[in-house]
CSV table of C-alpha atoms and ligand atoms in Angstrom, one decimal:
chain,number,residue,atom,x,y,z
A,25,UNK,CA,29.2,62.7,194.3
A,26,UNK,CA,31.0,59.0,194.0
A,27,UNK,CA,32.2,57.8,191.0
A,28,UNK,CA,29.9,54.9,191.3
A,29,UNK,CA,27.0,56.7,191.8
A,30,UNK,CA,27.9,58.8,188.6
A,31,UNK,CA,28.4,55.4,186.9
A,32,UNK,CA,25.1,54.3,188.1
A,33,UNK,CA,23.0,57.7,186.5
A,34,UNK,CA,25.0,57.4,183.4
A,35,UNK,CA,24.0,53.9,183.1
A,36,UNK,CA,20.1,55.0,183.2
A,37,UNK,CA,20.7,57.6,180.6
A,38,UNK,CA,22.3,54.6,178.3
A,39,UNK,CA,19.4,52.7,179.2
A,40,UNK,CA,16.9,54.5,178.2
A,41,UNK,CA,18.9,56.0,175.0
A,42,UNK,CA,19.7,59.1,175.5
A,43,UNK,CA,23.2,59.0,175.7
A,44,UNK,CA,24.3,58.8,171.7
A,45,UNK,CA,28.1,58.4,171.5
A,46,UNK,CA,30.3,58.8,168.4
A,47,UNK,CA,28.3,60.8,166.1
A,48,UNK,CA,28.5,64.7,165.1
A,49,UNK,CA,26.4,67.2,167.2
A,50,UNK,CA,25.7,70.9,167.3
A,51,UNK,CA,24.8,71.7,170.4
A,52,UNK,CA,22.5,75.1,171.9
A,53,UNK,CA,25.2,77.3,172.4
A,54,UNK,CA,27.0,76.7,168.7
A,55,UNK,CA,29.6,74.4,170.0
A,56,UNK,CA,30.1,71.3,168.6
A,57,UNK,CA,30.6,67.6,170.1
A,58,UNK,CA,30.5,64.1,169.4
A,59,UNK,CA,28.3,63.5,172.3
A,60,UNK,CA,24.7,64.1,172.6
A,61,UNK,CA,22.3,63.6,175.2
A,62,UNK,CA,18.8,63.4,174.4
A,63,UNK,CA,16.9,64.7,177.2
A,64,UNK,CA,13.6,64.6,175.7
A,65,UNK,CA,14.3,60.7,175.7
A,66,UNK,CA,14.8,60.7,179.2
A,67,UNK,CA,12.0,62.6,179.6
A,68,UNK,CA,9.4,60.0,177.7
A,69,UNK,CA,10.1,57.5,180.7
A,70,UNK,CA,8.9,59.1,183.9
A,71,UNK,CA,10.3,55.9,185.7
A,72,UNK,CA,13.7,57.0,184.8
A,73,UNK,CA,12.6,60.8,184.7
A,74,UNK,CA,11.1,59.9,188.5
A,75,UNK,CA,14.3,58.3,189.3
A,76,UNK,CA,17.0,60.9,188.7
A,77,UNK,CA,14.2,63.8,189.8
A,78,UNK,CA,14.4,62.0,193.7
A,79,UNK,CA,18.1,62.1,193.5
A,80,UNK,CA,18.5,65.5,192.8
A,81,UNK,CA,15.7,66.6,195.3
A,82,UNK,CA,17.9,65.1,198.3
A,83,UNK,CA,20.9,66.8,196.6
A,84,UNK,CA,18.6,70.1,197.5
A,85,UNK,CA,16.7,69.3,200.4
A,86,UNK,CA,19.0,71.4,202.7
A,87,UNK,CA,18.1,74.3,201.0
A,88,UNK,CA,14.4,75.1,202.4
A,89,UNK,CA,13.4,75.5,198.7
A,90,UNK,CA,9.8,76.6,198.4
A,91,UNK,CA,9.6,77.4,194.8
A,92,UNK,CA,11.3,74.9,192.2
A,93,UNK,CA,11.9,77.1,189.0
A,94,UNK,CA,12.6,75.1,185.4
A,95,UNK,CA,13.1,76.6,181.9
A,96,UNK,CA,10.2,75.8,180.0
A,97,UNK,CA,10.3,73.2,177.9
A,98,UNK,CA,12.4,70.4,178.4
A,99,UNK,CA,13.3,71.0,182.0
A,100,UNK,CA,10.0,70.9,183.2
A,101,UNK,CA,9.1,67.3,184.0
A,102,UNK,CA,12.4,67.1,186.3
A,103,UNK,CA,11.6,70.4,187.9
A,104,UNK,CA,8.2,68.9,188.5
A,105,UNK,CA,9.1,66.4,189.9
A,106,UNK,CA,12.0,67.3,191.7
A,107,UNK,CA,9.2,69.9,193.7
A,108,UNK,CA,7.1,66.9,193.9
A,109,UNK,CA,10.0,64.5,196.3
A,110,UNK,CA,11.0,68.0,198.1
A,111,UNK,CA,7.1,68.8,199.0
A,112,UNK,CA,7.0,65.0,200.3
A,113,UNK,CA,9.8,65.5,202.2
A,114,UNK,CA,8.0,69.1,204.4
A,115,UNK,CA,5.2,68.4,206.1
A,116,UNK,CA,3.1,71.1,205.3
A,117,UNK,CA,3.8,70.1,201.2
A,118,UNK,CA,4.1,73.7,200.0
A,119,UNK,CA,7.1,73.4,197.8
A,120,UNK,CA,5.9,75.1,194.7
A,121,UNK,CA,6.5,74.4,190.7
A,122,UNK,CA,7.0,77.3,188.5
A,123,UNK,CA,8.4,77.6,184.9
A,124,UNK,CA,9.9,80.1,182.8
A,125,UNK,CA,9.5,81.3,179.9
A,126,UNK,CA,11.2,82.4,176.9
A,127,UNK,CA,11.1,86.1,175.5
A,128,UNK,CA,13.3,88.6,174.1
A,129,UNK,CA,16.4,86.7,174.5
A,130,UNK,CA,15.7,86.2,178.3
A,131,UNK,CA,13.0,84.2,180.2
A,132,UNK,CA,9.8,85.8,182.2
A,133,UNK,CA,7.9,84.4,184.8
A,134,UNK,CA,4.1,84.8,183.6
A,135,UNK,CA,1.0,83.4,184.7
A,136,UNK,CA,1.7,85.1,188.1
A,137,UNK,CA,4.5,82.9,188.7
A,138,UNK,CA,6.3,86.0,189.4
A,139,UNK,CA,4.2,86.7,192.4
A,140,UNK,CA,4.9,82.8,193.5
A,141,UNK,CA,8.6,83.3,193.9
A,142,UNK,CA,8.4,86.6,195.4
A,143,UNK,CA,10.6,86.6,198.9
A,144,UNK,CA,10.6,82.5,198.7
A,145,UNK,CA,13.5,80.5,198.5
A,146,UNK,CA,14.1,79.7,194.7
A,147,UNK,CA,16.0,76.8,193.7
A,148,UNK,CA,16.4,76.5,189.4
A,149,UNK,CA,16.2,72.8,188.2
A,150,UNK,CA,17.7,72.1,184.6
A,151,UNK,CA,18.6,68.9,182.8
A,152,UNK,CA,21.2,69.7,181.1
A,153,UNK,CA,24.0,72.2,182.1
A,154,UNK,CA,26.1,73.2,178.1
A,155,UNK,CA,27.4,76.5,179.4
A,156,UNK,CA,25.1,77.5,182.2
A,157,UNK,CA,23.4,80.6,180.2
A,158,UNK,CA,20.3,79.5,180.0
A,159,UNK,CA,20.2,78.9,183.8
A,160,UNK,CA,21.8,82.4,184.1
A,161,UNK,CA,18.9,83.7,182.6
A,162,UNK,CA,16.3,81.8,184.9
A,163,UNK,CA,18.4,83.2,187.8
A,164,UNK,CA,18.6,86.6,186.4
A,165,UNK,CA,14.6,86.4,185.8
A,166,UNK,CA,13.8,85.2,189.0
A,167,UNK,CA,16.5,88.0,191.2
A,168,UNK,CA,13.9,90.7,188.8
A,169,UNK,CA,11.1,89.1,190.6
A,170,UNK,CA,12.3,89.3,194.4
A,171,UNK,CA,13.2,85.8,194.8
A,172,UNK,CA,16.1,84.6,196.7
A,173,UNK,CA,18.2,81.9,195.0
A,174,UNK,CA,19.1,79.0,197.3
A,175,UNK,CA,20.9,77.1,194.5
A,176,UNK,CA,20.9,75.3,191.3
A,177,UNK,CA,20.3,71.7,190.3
A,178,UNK,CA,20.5,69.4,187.3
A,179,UNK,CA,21.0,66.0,186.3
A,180,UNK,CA,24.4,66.8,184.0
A,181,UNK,CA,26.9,69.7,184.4
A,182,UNK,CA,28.5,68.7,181.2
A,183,UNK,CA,30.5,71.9,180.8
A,184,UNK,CA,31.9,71.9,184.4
A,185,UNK,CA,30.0,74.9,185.1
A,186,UNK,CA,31.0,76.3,188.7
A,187,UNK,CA,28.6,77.8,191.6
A,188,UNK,CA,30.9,81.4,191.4
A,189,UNK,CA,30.7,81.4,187.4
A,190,UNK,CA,26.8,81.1,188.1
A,191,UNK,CA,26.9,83.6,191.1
A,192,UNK,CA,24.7,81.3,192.8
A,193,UNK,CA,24.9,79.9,196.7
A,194,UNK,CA,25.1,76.3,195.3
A,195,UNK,CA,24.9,74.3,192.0
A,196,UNK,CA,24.1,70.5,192.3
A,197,UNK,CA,24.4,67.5,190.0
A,198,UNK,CA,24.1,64.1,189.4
A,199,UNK,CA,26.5,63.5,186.8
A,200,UNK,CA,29.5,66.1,186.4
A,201,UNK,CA,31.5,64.4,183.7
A,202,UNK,CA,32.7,67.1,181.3
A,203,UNK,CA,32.5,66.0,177.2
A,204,UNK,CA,34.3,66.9,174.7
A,205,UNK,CA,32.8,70.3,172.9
A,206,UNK,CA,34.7,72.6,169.6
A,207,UNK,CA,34.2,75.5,168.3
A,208,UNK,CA,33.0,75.1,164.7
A,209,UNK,CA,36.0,76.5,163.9
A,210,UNK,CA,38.2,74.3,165.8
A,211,UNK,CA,36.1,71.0,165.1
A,212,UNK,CA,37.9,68.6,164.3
A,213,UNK,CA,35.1,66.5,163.3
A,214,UNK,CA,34.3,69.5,161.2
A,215,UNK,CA,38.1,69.2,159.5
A,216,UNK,CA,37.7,65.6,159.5
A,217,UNK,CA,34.5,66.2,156.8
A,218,UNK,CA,32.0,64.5,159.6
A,219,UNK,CA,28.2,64.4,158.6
A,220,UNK,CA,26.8,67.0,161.0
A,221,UNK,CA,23.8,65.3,162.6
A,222,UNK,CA,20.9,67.1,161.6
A,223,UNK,CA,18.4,65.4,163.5
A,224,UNK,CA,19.4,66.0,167.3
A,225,UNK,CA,20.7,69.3,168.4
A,226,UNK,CA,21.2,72.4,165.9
A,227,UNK,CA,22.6,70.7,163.3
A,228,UNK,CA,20.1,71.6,160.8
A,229,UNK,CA,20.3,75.3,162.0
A,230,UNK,CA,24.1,75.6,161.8
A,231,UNK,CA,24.2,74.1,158.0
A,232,UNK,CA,21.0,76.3,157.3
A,233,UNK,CA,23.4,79.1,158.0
A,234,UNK,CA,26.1,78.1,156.2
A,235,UNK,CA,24.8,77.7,152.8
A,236,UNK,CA,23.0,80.9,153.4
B,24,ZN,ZN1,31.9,70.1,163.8
């Protein structure tokens, strides 16, 4: 991936507003950052959503994916339509759209999705890489279900996760600047007395927690 083209997909995320700089996040995993990207902003423009979603289809096309599998919820509008540019680009249009779903600390494939990815070629769409263990658990969910996994796309590998730390054939991204991400023990934003954001993220959780 160029460094302009990275340029180019940050410069929709700013667009649209979900890319908030300079403020105090807590993100999914517990780790903390300045840096917070809204994805559900992203999201609530299917131009931009459509955008990025094409991108990252051609990223997978050489894959022969026939099921697209997203973590439900967030994910799924780019995993949607990330199946919808691959289908376009087979001509018999079978690639598939599945979700998973939460439960018990993993995610299931219900609704008979299971029997969708069954022997097919599964490729796992996210948005947002932060550590890669909620991808791990779509992977895990889907290898319990007989699919093969091809690879892994999303729009931001934040964390620098790799293809071997994922034990997956291939991990694809638009954007694969890493940002900045503490401990809450070693936050300096934390030392610094920061407002923790309590709006975006975990915020509200994490400060729940600690008065408790
Ligand atoms: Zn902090």
């Amino acid at each position: 991936m160029s460094a302009i083209s990275e340029e180019f997909y940050l410069e929709l995320l700013r667009r649209c507003g979900a890319l908030r700089l300079n403020g105090h996040y807590v993100l999914q995993n517990g780790g903390h950052s300045d840096t917070y990207v809204a994805k559900s902003d992203v999201t609530a423009l299917p131009g931009i959503t459509t955008a990025l979603a094409d991108e990252l289809a051609n990223l997978l096309s050489g894959l022969g994916v026939e099921v697209v599998v997203s973590p439900a919820i967030g994910a799924i509008p780019i995993g949607f339509e990330v199946a919808f540019h691959l289908s376009q680009l087979r001509p018999d249009s079978t690639v598939r759209f599945v979700y998973a779903e939460k439960s018990d600390g993993g995610f299931e494939l219900n609704r008979g999705y299971d029997q969708l990815v069954r022997d097919r070629r599964c490729a796992v769409v996210e948005d947002i890489v932060t550590s890669g263990a909620t991808v791990q658990l779509v992977v895990d969910c889907i290898r319990r279900a007989n699919g093969n996994i091809v690879g892994v796309g999303c729009i931001w590998n934040r964390a620098g996760a790799a293809t071997e730390g994922l034990g997956v054939p291939k991990l694809e991204s638009l954007i694969t600047r890493q940002l900045s991400k503490w401990s809450a023990e070693e936050c300096p934003l934390c030392t610094r007395g920061v407002p923790i954001n309590t709006e975006l993220g975990h915020g509200a959780e994490f400060l729940a927690k600690q008065q408790a």
